[in-house]
Short mmCIF file of C-alpha atoms in Angstrom, two decimals:
data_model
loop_
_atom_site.label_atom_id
_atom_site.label_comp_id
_atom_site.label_asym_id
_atom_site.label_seq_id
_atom_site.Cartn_x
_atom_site.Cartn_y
_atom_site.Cartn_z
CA UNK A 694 134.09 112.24 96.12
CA UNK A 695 136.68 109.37 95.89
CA UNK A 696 137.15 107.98 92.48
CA UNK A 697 135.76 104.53 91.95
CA UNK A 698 134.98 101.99 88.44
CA UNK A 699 131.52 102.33 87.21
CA UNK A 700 130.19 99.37 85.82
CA UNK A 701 126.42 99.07 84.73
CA UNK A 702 125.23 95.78 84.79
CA UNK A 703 122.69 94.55 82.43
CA UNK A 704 121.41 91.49 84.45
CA UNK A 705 120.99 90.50 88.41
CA UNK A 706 123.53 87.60 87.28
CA UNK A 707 125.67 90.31 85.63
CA UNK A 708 125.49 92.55 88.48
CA UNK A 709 125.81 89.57 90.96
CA UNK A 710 129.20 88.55 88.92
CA UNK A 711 130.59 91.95 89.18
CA UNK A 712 129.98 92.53 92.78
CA UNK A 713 131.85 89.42 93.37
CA UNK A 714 134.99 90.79 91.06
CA UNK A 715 135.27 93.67 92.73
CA UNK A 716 137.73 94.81 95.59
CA UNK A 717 135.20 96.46 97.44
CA UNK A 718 132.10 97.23 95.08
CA UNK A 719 129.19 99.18 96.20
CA UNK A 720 125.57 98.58 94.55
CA UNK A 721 124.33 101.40 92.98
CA UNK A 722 120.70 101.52 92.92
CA UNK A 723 118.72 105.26 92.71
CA UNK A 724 121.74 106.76 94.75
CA UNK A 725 119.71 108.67 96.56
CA UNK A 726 121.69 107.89 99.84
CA UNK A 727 124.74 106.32 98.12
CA UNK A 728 125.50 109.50 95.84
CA UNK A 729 125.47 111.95 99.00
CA UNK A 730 127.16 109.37 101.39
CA UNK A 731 130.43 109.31 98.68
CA UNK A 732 130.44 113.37 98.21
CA UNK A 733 130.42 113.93 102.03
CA UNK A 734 133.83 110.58 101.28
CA UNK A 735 132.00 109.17 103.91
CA UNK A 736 132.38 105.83 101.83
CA UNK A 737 134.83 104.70 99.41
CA UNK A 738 134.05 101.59 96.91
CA UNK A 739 136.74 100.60 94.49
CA UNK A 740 133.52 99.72 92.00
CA UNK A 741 129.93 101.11 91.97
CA UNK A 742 127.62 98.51 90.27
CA UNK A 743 124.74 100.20 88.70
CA UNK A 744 121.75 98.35 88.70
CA UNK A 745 119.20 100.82 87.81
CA UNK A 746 118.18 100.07 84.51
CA UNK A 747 117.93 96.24 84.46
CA UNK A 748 114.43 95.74 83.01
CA UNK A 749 113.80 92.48 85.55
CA UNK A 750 113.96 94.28 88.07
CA UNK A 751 111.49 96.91 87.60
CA UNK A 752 107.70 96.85 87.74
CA UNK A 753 104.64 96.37 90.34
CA UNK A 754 102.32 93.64 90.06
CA UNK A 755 99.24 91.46 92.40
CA UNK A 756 99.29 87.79 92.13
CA UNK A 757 96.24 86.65 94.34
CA UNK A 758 96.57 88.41 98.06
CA UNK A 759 100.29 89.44 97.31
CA UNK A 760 101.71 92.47 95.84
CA UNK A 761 105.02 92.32 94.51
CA UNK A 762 106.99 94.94 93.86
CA UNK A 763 110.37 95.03 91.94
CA UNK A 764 113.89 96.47 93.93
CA UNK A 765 114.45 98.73 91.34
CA UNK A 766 111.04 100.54 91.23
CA UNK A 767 110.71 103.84 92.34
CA UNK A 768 109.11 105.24 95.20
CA UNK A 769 107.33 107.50 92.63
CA UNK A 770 106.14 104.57 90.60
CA UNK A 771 104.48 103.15 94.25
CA UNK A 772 102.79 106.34 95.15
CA UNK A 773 101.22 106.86 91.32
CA UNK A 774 100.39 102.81 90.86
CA UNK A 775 96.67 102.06 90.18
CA UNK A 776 97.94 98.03 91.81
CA UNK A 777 99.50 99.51 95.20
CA UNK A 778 96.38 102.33 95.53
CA UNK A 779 93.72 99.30 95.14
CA UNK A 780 95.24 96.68 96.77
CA UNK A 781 97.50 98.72 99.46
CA UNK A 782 96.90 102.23 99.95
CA UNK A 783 99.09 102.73 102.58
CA UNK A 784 101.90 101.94 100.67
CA UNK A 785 101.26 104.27 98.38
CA UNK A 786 101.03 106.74 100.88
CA UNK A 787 104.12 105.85 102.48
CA UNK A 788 105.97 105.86 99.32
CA UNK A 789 104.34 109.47 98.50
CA UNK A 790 106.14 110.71 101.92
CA UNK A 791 109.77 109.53 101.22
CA UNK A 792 111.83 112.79 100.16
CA UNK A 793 110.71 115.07 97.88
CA UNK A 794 109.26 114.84 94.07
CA UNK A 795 112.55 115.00 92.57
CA UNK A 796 113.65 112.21 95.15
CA UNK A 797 110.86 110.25 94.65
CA UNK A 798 112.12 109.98 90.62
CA UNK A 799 115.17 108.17 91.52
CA UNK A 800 114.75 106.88 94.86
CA UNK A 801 114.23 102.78 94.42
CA UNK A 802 112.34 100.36 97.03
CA UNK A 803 115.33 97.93 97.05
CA UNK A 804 117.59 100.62 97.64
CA UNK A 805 115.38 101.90 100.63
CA UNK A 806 115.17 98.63 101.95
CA UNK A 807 119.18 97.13 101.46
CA UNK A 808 120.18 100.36 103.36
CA UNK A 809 117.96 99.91 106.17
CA UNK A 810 118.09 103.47 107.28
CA UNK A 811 116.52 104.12 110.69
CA UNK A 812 114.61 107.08 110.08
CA UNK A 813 113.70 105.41 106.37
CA UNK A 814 109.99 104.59 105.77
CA UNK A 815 109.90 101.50 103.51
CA UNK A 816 111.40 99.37 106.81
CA UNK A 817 108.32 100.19 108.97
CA UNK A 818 105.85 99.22 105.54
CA UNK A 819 107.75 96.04 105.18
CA UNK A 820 107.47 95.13 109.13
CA UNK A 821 104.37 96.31 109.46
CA UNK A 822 102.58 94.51 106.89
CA UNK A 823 104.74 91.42 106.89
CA UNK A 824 106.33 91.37 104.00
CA UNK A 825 109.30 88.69 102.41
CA UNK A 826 112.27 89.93 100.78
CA UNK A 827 113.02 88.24 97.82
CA UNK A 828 116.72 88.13 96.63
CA UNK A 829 118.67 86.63 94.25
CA UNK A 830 120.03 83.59 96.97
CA UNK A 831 116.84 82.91 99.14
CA UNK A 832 113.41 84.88 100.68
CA UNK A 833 114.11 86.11 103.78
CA UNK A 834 110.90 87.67 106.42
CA UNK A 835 110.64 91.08 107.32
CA UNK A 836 111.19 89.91 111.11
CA UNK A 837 114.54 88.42 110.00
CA UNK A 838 115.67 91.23 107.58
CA UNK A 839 116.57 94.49 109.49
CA UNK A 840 118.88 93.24 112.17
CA UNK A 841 120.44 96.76 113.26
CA UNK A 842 121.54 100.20 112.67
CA UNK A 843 122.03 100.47 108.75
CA UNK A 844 122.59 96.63 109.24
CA UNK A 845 120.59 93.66 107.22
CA UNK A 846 120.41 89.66 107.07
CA UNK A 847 122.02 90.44 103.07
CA UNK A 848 125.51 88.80 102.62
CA UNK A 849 127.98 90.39 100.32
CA UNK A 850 126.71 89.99 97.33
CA UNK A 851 123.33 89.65 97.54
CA UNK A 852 121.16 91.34 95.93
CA UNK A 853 117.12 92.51 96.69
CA UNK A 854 115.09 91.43 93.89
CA UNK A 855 111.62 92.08 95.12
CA UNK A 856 109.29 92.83 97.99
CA UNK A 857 106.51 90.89 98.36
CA UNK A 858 103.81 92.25 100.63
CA UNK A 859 100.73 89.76 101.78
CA UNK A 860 97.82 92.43 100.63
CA UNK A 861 95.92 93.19 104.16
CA UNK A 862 92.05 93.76 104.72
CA UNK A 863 93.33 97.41 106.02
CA UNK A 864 96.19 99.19 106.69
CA UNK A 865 97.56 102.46 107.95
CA UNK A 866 100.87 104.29 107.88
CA UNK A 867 101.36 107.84 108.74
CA UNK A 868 104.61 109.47 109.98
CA UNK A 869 106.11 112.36 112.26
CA UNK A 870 108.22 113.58 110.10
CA UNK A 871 111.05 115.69 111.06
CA UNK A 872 110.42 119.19 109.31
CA UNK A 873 113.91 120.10 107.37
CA UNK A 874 114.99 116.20 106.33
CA UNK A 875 111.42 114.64 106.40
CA UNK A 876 112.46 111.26 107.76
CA UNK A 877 110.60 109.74 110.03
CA UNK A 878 111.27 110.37 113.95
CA UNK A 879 109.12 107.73 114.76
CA UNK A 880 106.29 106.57 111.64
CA UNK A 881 104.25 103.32 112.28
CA UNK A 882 102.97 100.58 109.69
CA UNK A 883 99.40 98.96 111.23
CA UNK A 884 97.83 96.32 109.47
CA UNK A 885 94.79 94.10 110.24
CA UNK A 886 94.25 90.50 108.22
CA UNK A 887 91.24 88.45 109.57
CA UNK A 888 92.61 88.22 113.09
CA UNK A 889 96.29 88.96 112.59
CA UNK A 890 97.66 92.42 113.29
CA UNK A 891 101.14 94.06 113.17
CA UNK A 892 102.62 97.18 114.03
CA UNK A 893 106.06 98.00 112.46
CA UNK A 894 107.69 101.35 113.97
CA UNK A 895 110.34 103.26 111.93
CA UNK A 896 112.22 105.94 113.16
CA UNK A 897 112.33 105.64 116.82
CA UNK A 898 114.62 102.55 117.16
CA UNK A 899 118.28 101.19 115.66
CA UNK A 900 116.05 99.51 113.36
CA UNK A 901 112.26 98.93 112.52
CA UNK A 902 110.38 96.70 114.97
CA UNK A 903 107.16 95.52 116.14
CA UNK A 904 104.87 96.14 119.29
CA UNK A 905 103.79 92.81 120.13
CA UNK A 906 101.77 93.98 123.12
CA UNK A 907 99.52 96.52 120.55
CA UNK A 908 99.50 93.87 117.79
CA UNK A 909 97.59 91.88 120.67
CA UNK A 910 95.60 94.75 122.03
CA UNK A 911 94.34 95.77 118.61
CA UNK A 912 93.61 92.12 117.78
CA UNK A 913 90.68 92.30 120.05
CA UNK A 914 89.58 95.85 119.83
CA UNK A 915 90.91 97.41 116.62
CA UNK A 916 90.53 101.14 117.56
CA UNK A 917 93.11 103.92 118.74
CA UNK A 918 92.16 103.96 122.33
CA UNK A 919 92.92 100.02 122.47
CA UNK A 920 96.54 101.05 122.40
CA UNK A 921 96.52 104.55 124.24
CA UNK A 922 97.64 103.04 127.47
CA UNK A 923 100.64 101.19 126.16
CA UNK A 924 103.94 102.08 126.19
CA UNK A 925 107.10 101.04 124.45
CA UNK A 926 110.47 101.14 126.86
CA UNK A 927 112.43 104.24 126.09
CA UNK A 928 115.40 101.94 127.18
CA UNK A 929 115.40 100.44 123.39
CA UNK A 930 115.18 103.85 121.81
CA UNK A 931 117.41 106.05 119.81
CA UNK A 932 118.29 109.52 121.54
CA UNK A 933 119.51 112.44 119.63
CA UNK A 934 119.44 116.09 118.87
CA UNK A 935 116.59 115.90 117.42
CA UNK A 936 114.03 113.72 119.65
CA UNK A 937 114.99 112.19 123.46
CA UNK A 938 114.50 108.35 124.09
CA UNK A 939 111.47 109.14 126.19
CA UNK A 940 109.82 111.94 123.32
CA UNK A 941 110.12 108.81 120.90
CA UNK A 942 108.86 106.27 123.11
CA UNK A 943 105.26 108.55 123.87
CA UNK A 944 105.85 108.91 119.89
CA UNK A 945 105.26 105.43 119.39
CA UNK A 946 102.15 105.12 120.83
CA UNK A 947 100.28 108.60 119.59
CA UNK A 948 101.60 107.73 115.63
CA UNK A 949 100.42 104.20 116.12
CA UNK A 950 97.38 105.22 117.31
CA UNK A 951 97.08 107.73 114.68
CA UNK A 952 98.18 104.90 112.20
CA UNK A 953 94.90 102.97 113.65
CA UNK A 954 92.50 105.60 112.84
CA UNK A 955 94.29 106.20 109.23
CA UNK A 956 93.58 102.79 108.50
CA UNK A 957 89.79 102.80 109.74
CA UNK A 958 88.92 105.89 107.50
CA UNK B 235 137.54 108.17 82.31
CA UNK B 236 134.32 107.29 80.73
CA UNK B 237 133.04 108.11 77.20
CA UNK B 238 129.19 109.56 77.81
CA UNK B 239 126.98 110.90 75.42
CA UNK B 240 123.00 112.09 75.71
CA UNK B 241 121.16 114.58 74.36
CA UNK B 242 120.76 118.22 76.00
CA UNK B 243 117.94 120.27 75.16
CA UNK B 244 117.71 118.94 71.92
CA UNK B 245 121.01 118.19 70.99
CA UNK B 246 123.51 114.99 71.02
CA UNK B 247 126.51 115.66 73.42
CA UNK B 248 129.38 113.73 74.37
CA UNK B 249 132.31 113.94 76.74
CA UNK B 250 135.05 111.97 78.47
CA UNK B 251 134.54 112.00 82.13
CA UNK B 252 135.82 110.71 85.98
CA UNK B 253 133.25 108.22 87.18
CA UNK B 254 132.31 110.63 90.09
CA UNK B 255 131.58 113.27 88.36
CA UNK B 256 128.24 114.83 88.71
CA UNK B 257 125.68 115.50 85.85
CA UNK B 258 125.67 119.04 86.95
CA UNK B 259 128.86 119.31 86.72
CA UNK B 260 128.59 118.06 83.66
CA UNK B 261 125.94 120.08 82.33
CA UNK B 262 128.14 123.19 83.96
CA UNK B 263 131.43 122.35 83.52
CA UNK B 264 131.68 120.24 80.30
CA UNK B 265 128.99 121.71 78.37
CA UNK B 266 129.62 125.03 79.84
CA UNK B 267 125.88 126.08 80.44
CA UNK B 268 125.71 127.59 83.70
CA UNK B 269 121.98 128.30 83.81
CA UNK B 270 121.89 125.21 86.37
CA UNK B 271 122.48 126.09 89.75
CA UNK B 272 124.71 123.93 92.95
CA UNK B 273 123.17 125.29 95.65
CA UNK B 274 123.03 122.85 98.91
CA UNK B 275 125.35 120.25 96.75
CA UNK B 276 123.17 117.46 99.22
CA UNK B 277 119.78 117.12 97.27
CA UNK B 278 118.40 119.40 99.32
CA UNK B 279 117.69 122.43 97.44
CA UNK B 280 116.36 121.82 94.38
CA UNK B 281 118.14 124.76 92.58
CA UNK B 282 120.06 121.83 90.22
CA UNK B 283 116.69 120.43 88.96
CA UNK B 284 116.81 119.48 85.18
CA UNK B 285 114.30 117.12 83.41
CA UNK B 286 116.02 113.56 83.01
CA UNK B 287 114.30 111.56 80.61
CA UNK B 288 111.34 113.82 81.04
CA UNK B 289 110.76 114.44 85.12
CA UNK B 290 112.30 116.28 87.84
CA UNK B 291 115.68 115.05 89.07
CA UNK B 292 118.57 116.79 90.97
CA UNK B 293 121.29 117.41 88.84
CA UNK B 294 123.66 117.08 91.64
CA UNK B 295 122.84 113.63 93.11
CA UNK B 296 123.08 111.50 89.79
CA UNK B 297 126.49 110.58 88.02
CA UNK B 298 126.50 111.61 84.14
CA UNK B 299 127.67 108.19 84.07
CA UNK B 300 124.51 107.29 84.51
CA UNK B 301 123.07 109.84 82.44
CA UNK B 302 124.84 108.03 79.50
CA UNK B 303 122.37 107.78 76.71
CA UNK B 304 119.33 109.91 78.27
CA UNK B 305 117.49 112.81 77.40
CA UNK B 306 118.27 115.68 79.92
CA UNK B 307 116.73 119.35 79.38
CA UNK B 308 118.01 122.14 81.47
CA UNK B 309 116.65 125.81 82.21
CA UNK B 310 118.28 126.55 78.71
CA UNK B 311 115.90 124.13 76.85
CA UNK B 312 112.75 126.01 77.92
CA UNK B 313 112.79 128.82 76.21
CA UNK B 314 112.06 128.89 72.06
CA UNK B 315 115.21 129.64 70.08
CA UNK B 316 113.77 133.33 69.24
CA UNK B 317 113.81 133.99 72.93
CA UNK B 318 109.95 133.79 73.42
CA UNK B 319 109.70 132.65 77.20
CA UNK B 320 107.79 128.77 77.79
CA UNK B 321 104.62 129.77 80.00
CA UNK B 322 106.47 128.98 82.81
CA UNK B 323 109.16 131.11 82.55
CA UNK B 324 106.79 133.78 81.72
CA UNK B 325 104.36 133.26 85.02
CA UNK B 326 107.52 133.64 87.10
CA UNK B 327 108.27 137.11 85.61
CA UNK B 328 104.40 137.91 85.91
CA UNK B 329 103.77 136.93 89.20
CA UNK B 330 107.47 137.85 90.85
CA UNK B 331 108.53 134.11 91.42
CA UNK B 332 111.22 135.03 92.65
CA UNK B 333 114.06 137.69 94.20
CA UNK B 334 117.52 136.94 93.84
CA UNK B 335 116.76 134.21 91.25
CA UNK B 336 119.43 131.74 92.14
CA UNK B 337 116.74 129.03 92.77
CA UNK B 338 114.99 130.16 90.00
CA UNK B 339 116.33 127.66 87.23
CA UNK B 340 115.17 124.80 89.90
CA UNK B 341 112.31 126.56 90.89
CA UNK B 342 111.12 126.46 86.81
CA UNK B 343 112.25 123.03 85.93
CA UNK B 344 110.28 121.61 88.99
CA UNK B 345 107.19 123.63 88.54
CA UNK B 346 106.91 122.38 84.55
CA UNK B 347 107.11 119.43 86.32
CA UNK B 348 104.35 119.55 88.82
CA UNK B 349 101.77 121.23 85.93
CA UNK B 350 102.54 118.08 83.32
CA UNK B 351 101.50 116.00 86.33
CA UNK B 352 98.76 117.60 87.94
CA UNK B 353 97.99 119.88 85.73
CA UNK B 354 94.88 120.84 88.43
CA UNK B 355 97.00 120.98 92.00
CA UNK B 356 95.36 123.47 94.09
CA UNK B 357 97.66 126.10 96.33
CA UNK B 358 98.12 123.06 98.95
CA UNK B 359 98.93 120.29 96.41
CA UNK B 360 101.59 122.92 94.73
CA UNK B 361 103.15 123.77 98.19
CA UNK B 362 103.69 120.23 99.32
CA UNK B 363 105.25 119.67 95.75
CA UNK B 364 107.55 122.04 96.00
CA UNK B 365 108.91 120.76 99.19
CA UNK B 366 112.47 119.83 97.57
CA UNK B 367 113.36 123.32 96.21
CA UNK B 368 113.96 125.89 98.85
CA UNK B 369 113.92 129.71 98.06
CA UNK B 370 115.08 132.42 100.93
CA UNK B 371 114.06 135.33 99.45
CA UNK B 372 110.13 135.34 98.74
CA UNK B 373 108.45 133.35 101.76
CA UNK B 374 107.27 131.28 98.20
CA UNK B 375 104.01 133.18 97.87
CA UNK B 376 105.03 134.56 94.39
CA UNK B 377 106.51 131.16 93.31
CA UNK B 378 102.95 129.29 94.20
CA UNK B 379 100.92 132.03 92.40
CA UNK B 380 103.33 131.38 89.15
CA UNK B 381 103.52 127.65 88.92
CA UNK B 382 99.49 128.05 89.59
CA UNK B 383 99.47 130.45 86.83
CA UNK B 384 102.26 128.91 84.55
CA UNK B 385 100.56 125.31 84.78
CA UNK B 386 97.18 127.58 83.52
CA UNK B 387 99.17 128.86 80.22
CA UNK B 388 100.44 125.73 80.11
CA UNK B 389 97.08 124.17 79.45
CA UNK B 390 95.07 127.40 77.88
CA UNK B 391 97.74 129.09 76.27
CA UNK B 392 96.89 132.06 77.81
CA UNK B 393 98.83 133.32 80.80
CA UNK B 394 96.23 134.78 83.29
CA UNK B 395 97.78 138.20 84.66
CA UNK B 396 98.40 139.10 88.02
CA UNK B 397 96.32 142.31 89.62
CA UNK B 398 99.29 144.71 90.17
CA UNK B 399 97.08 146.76 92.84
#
């Protein structure tokens, strides 16, 4: 690992003002990404702002038909909150599938969501149920937020201060996971409210996207075999050692599918 | 350098460190207690576990910057100062837990861990828990039947023993 500063900031404004001072400063949330990424020196900040124990920023809580969840609360916190099992319990499901235990102590939502992973699972929750970033300059939708590979609307500088998620009648999210690492090669967000529906898909793309065409199918049949004839173009897909274009692209529909029953049980 | 201190197992520590160092490192290097293991060094393995502010971390992806002013215990905290094992420890001897024992330390912290949170998990809940700490020795069979066992003692006081047939 490079050496870097290491400031801990005691307020969003505080951490806001030292992200502006620095060279090139790096926000530190859980570091459950950012620690590995700096041992492997695949990253070198002159100044890693720690954020993780401001007190505004942490903490889960409903406000009518939103849930709103704080950037620096951890994915442990989601899967084990009474709020997120009642009000979303695929969230709390998704959050329970994000590492491992020890992970899932540190790991943070904002952190998740600011480093927009592919293979992450918080993008595919926040598409899939529709969700508005909150930061500290404006609210930005999830359709606006992840714009490419590890790439998000945020500006230097800005900082995630919640996620707010619209609380759905139902919703489903269930993952194939990739068996050593556990991130997602293709895991799909469905949610039904009244007559809207939306399908977020993590893992198979540069970033996490919708399925218009099932969001429409499923608005007027909301069951699995609605969607079993559609197919999302390989052409868009990621390819790798682990999973081809076309394996992700018949992944897409037999996790959404699966994602459909999930949230009919 | 950075002035840290928290308290290990018990006791207030302090030390002048580089940013980037590692709590394990740390905890190994600094403090000089080796009973925490680098295995993977990529939060992988799960052989660095300590408890950090009372739950399961990896020693290995958190900066004892961070650490400053926390409560960490390691494998060395477990144990009572006359030696007597902690139920834990003691269900890993009883029911093999383990070969080589260099996840072992890991292995422990995590499995204290899962039993102070679900104090009932039933062979499936303890295998999914234990998906962060990898062992290549005992195919894990041993380590399930201990942290099954060791969460037991931890709740009964009495360590149930394993048929040796």
């Amino acid at each position: 690992m490079y050496n870097f500063e290491y400031r801990r900031a005691q307020s969003v404004a505080e951490a806001a003002k030292l992200i502006k001072e620095a060279d090139d400063g790096k926000i530190l949330a859980g570091g459950m990404t950012l620690i590995p990424t700096l041992k492997q020196r695949l990253a070198q900040p002159s100044d890693l702002i720690d954020i993780g124990k401001i007190a505004e920023l942490k903490g889960i809580s409903v406000s009518g038909k939103t849930l709103t969840i704080k950037a620096m609360t951890r994915h442990f916190d989601v899967h084990s909150s009474p709020e997120v099992k009642k009000a979303i319990p695929a969230l709390a499901v998704l959050a329970g599938g994000i590492g491992d235990p020890s992970v899932r102590h540190r790991g943070t939502i904002g952190g998740s969501t600011a480093n927009a992973d592919p293979a992450a699972d918080y993008p595919a929750g926040i598409v899939g149920l529709g969700a508005t970033i909150e930061t500290n300059k404006r609210k930005i939708a999830a359709d606006d937020f992840f714009t490419g590979l590890f790439e998000t609307a945020l500006e230097p500088g800005e900082l995630i201060i919640a996620v707010h998620f619209p609380i759905p009648d139902k919703a489903g999210y269930l993952k194939f996971a990739h068996l050593a690492s556990g991130y997602a090669t293709c895991g799909v967000m469905v949610s039904k409210t009244g007559n809207q529906v939306r399908v977020g898909v993590t893992g198979a793309g540069p970033n996490a996207f919708r399925v218009p065409e099932m969001e429409a199918a499923l608005a007027k049949t909301f069951t699995p075999d609605a969607i079993a004839n559609i197919k999302y173009p390989a052409d868009e897909l990621l390819s790798d050692m682990h999973a081809s274009a076309e394996y992700r692209a018949h992944l897409v529909t037999v996790i959404a599918k699966r994602a459909v029953a999930a949230a009919l049980a | 350098m950075a002035k840290i201190s928290m308290t290990v197992n018990g006791k207030t520590v302090s030390g002048d460190v580089e940013p980037r160092t590692l709590l394990v490192q740390f905890i190994r290097e600094h403090l000089g207690m080796t009973g925490t293991h680098v295995g993977c060094d990529t939060s992988q393995c799960g052989a660095c576990n300590v408890h950090y502010n009372g739950e399961a971390v990896k020693s290995c992806t958190i900066l004892a910057v961070q650490a400053d002013g926390s409560d960490v215990v390691t494998i060395e905290g477990l144990a009572k100062p006359d030696g007597t094992l902690h139920p834990m420890q003691a269900a890993f001897r009883e029911y093999h837990g383990l070969q080589c024992g260099y996840c072992t330390p890991g292995m422990v912290m995590v499995a204290v861990d899962i039993a102070r949170r679900l104090p009932c998990a039933d062979e499936a809940t303890v295998r999914e828990e234990l998906y962060g700490n990898i062992c290549r020795c005992t195919g894990y069979q041993g380590i399930v039947e201990a942290v099954m066992a060791g969460s037991e003692a931890m709740q009964t006081g009495v360590l149930p023993l394993k048929d040796h047939h």
